[in-house]
PDB file of C-alpha atoms in Angstrom:
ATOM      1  CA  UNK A 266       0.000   0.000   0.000  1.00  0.00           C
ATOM      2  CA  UNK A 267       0.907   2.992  -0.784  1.00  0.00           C
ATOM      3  CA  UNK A 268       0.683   6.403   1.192  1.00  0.00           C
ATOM      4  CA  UNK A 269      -1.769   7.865  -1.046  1.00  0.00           C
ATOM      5  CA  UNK A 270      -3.804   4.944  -0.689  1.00  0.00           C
ATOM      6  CA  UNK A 271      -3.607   4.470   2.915  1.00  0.00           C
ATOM      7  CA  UNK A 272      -5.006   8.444   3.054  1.00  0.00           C
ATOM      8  CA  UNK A 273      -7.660   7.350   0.790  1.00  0.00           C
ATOM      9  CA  UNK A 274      -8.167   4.343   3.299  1.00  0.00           C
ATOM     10  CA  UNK A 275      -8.195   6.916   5.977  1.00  0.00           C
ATOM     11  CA  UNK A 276     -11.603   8.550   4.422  1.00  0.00           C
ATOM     12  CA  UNK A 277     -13.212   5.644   4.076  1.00  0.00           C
ATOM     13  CA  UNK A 278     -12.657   4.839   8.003  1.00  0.00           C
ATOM     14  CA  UNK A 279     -14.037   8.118   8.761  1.00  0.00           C
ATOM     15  CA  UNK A 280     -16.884   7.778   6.497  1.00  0.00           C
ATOM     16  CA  UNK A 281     -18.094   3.920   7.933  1.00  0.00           C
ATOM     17  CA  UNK A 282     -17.692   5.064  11.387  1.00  0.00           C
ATOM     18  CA  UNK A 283     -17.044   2.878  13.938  1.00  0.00           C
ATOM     19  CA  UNK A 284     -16.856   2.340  18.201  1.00  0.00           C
ATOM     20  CA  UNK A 285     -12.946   3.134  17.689  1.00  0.00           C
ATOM     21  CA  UNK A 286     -13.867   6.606  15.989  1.00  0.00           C
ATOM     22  CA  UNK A 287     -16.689   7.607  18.363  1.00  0.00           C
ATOM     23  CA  UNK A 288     -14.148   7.312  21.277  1.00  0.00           C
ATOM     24  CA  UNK A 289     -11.193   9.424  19.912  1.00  0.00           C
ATOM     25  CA  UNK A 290     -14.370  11.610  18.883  1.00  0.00           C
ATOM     26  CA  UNK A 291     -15.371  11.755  22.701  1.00  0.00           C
ATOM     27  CA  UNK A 292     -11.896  12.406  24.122  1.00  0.00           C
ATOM     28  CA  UNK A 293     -11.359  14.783  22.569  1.00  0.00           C
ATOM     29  CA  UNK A 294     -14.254  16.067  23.438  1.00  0.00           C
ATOM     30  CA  UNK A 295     -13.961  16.051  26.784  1.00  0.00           C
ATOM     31  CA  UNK A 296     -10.285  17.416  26.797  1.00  0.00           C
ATOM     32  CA  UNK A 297     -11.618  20.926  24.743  1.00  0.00           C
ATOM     33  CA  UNK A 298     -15.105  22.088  25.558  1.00  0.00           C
ATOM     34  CA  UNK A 299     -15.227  23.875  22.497  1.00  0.00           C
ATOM     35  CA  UNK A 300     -14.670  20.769  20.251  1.00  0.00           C
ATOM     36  CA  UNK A 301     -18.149  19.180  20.078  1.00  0.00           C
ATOM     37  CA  UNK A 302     -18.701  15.658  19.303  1.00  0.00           C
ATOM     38  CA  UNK A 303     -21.201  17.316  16.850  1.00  0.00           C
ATOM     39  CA  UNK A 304     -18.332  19.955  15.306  1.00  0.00           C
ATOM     40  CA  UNK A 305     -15.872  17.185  15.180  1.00  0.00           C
ATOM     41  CA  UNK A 306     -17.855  15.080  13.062  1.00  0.00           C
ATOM     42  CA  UNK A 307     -18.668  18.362  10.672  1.00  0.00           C
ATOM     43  CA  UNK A 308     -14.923  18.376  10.137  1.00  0.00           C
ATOM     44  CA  UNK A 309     -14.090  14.985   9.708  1.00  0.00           C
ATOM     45  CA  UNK A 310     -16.733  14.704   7.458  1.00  0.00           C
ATOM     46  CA  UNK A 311     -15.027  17.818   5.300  1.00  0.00           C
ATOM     47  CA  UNK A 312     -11.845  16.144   5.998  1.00  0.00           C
ATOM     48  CA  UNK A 313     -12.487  12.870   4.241  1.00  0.00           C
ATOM     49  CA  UNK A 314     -15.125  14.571   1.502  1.00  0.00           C
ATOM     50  CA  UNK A 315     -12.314  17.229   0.743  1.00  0.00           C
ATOM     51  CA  UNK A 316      -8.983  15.669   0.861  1.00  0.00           C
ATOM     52  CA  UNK A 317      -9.708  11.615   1.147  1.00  0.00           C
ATOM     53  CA  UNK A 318     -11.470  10.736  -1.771  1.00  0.00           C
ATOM     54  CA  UNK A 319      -9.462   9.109  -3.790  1.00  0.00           C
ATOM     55  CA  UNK A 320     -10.191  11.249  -7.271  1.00  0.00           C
ATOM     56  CA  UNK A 321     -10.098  14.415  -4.795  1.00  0.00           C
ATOM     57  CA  UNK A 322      -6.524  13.090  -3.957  1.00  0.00           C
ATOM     58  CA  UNK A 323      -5.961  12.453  -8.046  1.00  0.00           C
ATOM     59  CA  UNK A 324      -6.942  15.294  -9.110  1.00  0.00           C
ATOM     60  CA  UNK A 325      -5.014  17.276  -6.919  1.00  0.00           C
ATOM     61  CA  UNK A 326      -1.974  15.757  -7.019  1.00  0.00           C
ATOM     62  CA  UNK A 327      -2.207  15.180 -11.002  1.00  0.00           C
ATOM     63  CA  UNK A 328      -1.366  18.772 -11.053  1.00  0.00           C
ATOM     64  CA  UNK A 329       1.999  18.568 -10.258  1.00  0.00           C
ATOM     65  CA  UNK A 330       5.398  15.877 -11.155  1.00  0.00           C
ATOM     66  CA  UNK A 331       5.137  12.602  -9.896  1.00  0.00           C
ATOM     67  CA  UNK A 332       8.667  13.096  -8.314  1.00  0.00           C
ATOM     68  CA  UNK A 333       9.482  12.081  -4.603  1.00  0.00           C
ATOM     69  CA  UNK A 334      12.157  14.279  -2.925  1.00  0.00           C
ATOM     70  CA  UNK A 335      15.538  12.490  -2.947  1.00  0.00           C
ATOM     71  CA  UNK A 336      16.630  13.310   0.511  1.00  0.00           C
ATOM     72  CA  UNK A 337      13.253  14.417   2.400  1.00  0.00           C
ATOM     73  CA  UNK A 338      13.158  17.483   4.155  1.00  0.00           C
ATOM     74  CA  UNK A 339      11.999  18.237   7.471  1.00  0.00           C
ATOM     75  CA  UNK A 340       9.312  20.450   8.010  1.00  0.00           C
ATOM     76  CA  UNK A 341       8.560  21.793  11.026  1.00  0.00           C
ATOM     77  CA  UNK A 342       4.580  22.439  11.287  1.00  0.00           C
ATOM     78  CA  UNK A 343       2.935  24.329  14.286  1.00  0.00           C
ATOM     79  CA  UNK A 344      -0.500  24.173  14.397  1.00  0.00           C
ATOM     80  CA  UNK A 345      -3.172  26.075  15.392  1.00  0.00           C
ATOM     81  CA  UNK A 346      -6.011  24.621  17.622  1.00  0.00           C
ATOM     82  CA  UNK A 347      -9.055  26.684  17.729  1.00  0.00           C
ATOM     83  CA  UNK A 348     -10.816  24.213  15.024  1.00  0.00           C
ATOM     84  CA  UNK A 349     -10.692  20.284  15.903  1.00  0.00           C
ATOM     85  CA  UNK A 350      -7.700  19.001  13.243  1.00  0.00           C
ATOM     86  CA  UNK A 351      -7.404  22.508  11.647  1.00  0.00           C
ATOM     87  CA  UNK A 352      -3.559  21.777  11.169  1.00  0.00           C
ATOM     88  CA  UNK A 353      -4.388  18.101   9.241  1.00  0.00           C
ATOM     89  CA  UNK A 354      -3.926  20.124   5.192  1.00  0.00           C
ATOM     90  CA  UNK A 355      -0.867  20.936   6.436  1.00  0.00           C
ATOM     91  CA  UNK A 356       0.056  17.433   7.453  1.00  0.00           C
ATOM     92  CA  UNK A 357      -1.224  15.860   4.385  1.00  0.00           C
ATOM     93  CA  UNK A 358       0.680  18.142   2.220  1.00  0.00           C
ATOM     94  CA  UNK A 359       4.246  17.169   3.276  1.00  0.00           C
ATOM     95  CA  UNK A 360       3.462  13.482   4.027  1.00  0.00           C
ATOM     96  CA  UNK A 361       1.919  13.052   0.762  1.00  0.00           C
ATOM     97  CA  UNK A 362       5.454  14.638  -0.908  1.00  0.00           C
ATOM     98  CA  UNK A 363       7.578  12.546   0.318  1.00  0.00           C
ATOM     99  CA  UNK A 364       8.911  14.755   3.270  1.00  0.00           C
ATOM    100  CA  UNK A 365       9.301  14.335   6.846  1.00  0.00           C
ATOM    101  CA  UNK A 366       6.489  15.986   9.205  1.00  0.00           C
ATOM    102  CA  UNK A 367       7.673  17.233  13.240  1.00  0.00           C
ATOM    103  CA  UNK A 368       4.387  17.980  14.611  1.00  0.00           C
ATOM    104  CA  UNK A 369       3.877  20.365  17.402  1.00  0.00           C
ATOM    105  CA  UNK A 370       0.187  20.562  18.024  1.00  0.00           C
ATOM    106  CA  UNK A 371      -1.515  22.920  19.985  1.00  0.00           C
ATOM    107  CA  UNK A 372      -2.731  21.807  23.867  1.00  0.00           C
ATOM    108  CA  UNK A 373      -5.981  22.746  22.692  1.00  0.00           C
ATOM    109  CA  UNK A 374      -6.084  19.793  20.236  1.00  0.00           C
ATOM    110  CA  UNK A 375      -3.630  17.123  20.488  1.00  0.00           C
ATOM    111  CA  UNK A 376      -6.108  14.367  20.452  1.00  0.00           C
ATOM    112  CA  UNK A 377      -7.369  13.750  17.224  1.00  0.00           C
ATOM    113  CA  UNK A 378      -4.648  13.927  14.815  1.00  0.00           C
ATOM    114  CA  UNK A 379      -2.017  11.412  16.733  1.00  0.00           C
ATOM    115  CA  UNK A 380      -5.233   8.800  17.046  1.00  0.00           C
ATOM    116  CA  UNK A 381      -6.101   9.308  13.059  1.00  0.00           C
ATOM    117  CA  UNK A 382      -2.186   8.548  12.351  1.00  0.00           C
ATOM    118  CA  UNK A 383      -2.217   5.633  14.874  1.00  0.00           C
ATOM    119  CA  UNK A 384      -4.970   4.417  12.758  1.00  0.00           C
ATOM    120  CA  UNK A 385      -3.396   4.663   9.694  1.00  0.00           C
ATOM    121  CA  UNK A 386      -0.200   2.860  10.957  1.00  0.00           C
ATOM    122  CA  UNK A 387      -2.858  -0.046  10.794  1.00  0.00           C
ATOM    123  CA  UNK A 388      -2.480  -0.255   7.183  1.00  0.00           C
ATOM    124  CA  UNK A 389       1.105   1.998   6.388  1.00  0.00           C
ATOM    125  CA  UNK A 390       3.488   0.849   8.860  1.00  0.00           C
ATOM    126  CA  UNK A 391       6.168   3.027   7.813  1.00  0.00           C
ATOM    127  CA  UNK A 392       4.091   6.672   8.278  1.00  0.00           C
ATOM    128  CA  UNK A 393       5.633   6.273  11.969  1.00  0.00           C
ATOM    129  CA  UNK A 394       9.073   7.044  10.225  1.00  0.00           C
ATOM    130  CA  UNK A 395       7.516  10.215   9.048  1.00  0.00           C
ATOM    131  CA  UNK A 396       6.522  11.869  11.374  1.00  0.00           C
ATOM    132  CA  UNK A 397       7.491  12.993  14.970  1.00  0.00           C
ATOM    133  CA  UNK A 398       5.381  14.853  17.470  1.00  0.00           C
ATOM    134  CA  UNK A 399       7.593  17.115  19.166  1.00  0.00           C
ATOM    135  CA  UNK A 400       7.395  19.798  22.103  1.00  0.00           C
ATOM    136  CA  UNK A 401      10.306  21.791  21.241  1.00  0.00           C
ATOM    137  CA  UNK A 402      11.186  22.690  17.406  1.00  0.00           C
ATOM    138  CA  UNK A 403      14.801  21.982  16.390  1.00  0.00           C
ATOM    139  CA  UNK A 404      16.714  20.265  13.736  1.00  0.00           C
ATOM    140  CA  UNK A 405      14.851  21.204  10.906  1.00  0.00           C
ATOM    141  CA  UNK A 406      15.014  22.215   7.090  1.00  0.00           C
ATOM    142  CA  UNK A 407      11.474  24.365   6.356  1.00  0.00           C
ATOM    143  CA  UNK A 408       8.883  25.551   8.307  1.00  0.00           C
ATOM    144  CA  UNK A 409       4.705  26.009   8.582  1.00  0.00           C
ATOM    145  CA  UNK A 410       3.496  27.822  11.614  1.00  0.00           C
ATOM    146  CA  UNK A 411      -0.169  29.067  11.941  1.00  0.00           C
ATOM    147  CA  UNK A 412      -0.892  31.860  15.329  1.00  0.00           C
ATOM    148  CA  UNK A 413      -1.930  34.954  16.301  1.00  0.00           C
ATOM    149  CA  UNK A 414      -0.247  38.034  14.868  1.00  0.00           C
ATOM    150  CA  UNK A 415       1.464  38.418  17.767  1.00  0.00           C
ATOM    151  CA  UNK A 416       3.181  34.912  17.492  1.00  0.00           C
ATOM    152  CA  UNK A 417       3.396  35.039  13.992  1.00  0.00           C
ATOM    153  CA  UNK A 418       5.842  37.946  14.973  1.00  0.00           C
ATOM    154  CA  UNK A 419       7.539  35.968  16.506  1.00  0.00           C
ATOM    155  CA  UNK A 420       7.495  33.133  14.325  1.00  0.00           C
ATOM    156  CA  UNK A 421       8.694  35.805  11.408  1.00  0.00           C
ATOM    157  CA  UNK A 422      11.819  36.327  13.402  1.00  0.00           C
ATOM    158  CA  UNK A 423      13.146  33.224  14.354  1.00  0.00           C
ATOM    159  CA  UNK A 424      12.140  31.303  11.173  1.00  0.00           C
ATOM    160  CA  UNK A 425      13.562  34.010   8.818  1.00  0.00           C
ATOM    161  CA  UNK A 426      16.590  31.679   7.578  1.00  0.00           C
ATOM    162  CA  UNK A 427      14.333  29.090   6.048  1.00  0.00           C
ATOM    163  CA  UNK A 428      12.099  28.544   4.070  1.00  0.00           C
ATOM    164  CA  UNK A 429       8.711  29.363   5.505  1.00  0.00           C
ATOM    165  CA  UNK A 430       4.985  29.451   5.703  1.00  0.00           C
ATOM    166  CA  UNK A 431       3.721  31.925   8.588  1.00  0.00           C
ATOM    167  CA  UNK A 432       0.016  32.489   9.230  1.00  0.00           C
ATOM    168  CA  UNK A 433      -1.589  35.704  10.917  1.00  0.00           C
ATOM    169  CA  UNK A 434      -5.020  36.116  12.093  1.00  0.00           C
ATOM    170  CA  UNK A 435      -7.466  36.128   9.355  1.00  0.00           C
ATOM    171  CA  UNK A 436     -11.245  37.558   9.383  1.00  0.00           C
ATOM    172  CA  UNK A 437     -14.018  37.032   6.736  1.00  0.00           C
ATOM    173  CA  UNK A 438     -16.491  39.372   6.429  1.00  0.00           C
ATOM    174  CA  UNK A 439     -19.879  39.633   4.921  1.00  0.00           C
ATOM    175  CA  UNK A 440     -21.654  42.622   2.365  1.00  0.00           C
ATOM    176  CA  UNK A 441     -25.406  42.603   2.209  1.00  0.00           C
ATOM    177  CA  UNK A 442     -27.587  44.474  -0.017  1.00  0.00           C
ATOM    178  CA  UNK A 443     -30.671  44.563   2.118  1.00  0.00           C
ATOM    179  CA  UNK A 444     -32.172  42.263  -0.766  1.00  0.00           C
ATOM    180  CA  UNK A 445     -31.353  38.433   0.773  1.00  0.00           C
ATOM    181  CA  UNK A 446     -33.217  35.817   0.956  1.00  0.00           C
ATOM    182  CA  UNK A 447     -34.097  33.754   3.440  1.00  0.00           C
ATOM    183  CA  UNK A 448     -32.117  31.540   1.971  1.00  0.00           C
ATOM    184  CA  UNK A 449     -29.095  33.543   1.770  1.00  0.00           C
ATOM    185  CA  UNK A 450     -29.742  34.527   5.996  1.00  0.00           C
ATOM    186  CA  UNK A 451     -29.659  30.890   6.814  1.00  0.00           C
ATOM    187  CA  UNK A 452     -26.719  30.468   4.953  1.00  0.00           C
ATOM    188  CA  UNK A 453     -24.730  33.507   6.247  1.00  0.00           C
ATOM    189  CA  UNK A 454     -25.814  31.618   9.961  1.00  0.00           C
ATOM    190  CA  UNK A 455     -23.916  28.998   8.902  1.00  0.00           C
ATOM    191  CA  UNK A 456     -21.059  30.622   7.676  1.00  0.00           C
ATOM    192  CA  UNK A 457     -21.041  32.933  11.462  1.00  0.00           C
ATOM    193  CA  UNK A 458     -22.650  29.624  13.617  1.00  0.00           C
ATOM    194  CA  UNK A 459     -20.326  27.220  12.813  1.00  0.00           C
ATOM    195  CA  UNK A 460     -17.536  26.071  15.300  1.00  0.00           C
ATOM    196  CA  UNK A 461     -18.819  28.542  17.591  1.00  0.00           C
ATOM    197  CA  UNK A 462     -17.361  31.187  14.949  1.00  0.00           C
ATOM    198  CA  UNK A 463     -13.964  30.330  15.920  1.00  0.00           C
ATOM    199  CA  UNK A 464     -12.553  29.874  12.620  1.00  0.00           C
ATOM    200  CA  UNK A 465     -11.262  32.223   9.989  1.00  0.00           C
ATOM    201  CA  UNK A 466     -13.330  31.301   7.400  1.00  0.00           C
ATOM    202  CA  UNK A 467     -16.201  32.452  10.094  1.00  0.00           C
ATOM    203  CA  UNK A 468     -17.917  35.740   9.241  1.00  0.00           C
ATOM    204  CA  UNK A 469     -16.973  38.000  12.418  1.00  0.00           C
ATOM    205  CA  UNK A 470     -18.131  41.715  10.692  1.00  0.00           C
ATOM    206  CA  UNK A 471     -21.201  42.574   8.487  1.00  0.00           C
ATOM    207  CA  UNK A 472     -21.352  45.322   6.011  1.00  0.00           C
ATOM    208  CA  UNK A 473     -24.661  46.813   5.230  1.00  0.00           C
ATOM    209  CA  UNK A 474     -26.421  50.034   3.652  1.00  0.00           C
ATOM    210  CA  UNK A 475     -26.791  52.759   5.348  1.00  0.00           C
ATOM    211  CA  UNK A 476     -30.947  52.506   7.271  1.00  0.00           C
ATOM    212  CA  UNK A 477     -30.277  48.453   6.426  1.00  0.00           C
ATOM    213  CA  UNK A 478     -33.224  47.024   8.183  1.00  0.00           C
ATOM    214  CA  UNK A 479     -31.493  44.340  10.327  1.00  0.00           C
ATOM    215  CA  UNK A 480     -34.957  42.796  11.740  1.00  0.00           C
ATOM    216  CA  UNK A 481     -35.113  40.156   9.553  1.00  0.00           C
ATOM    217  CA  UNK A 482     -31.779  39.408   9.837  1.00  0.00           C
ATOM    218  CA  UNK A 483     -32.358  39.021  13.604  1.00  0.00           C
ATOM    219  CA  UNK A 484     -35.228  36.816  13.679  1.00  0.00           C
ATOM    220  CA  UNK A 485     -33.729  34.526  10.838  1.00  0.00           C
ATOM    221  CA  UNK A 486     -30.658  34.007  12.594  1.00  0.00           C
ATOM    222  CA  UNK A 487     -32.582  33.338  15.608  1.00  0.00           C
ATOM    223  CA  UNK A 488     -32.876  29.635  14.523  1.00  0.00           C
ATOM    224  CA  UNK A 489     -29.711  28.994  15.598  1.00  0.00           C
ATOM    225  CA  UNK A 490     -30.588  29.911  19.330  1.00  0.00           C
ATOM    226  CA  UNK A 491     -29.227  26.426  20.215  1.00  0.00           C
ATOM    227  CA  UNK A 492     -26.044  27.442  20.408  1.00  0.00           C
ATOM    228  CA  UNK A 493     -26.376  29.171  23.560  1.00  0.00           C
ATOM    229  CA  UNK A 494     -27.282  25.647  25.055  1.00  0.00           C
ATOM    230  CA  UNK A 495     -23.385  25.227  25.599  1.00  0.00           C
ATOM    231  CA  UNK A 496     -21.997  27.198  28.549  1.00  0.00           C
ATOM    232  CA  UNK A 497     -18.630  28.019  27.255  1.00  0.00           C
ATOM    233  CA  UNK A 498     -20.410  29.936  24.039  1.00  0.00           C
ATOM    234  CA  UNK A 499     -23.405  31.790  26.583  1.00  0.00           C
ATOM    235  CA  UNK A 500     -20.584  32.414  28.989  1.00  0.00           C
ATOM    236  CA  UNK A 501     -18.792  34.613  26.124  1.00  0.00           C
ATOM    237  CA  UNK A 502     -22.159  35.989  25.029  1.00  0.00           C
ATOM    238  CA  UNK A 503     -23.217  37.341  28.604  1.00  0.00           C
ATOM    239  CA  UNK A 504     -19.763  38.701  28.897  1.00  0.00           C
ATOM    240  CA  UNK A 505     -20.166  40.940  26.028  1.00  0.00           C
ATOM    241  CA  UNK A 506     -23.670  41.267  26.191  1.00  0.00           C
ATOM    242  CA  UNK A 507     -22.647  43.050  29.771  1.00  0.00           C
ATOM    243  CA  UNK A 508     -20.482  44.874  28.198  1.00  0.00           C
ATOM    244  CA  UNK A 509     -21.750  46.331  25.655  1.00  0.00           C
ATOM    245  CA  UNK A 510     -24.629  47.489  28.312  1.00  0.00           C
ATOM    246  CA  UNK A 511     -22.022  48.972  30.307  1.00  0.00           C
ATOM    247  CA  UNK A 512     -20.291  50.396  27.879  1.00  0.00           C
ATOM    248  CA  UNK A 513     -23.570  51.891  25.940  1.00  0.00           C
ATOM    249  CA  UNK A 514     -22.467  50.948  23.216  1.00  0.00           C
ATOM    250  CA  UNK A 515     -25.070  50.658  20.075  1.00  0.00           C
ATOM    251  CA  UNK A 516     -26.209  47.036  19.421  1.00  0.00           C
ATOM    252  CA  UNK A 517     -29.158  44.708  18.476  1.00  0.00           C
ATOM    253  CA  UNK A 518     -29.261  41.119  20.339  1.00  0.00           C
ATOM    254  CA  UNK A 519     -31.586  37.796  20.167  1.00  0.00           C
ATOM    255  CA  UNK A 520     -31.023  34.127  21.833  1.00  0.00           C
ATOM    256  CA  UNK A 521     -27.713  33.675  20.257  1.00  0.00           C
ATOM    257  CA  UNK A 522     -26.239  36.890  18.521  1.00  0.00           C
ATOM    258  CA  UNK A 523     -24.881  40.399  19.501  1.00  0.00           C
ATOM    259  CA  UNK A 524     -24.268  42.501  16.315  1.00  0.00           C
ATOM    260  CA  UNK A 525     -22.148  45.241  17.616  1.00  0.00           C
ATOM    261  CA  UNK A 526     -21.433  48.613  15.598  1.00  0.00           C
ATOM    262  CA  UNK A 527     -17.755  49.201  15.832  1.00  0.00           C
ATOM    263  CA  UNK A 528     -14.798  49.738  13.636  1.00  0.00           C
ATOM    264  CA  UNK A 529     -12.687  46.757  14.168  1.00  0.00           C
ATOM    265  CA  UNK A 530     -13.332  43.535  11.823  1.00  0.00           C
ATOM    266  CA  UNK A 531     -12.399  40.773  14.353  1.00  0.00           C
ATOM    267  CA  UNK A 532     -15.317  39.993  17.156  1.00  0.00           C
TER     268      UNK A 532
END
């Protein structure tokens, strides 16, 4: 077997589900609040519809030479944890070509990805020779590191002499017309809802006409009041709910969402 097909092998593991998945699911769980069993599933799902399938995996590598490195590189890869596997492209990309992966995973999520690798020892034995977790970063030839800007900073300064990937914070943002559907609305509640909004694909500022009616808006994303049913999310919403009382600051609120007029693009 190859490693491409032990990937692909990978996906269809995730997508049968079994007793062995459901308890790295619930550990990890357990060890991050924020990680649902529900959010994990959403992005192992992506994971294995996205990157796993095995003409996904064809068609993505068919764009570039079928040509493994002849000495393999290490690359040092810091990940990021506020999504559950968030760092696993990343991982995939220099396993997949040929190179050597030294893993330092965030505290916030070092459950999942060791106990999907584990797995697919199962079928590659020699992926353990490809990877090391590690604590500290040293001995290596190129570098991926995902933080804050602040880290990033930092990362930007002491990875300067290789060859490097450094991530910032990123922000996506959404521009209505005042003319959605409620199609559109339900969607855009996905696209703010989902993990909690803790990713950077999650819409964190809205851009609207001036006199934008936002009552629709408000009832529509109502439906996803059920968020608020987990105590780490309310927590965060009383606290700047509070706030923004205090502070008398102009807002609108319902079950689940605080739009908030300010400058800044990050919530």
């Amino acid at each position: 077997m190859t490693i491409k097909e032990a990937f692909v092998q990978l996906g269809k593991w995730i997508g049968e589900g079994d007793e062995e998945l459901e308890k790295l699911v619930n550990k990890a769980s357990i060890q991050n609040a924020w990680f649902t069993p529900e959010n994990i599933t959403t992005m192992l799902s992506s994971i294995q519809r996205n990157y796993l399938e095995a003409n996904e995996l064809d068609s993505w590598l068919g764009r570039y030479p079928e040509r493994l490195p002849a000495t393999p590189a290490k690359v040092a890869l810091i990940l990021a944890g506020n999504l559950p596997l968030v760092g696993f492209h990343d991982v995939l990309c220099v396993l997949i070509s040929g190179h050597h992966a030294l893993v330092k995973l965030s505290e916030k999520d070092d459950i999942l990805l060791p106990g999907l690798l584990r797995k697919m020892e199962q079928w590659y034995p020699p992926i353990r020779e490809r990877i090391t977790f590690v604590d500290r970063i040293v001995n290596f030839d190129a570098v991926i590191a995902t933080g804050s800007n602040q880290s990033a900073a930092n990362f930007e300064r002491y990875f300067s002499r290789y060859p490097n990937i450094i991530r910032k914070n990123r922000n996506s943002v959404a521009i209505l017309t005042g003319h959605e559907r409620s199609e559109d609305m339900k969607n855009l509640g996905n696209d703010i809802f989902s993990y909690f909004g803790l990713g950077c694909r999650n819409v964190s500022k809205l851009y609207v006409p001036q006199r934008y009616d936002f009552v629709p808006l408000v009832k529509e994303l109502n439906s996803f009041k059920d968020v608020v049913n987990h105590s780490k999310y309310k927590n965060n919403y009383d606290y700047h709910l509070a706030s923004a009382l205090i502070g008398n600051q102009n807002y609108m609120s319902n079950d689940c969402l605080l739009l908030i007029e300010e400058d800044s693009i990050a919530s």
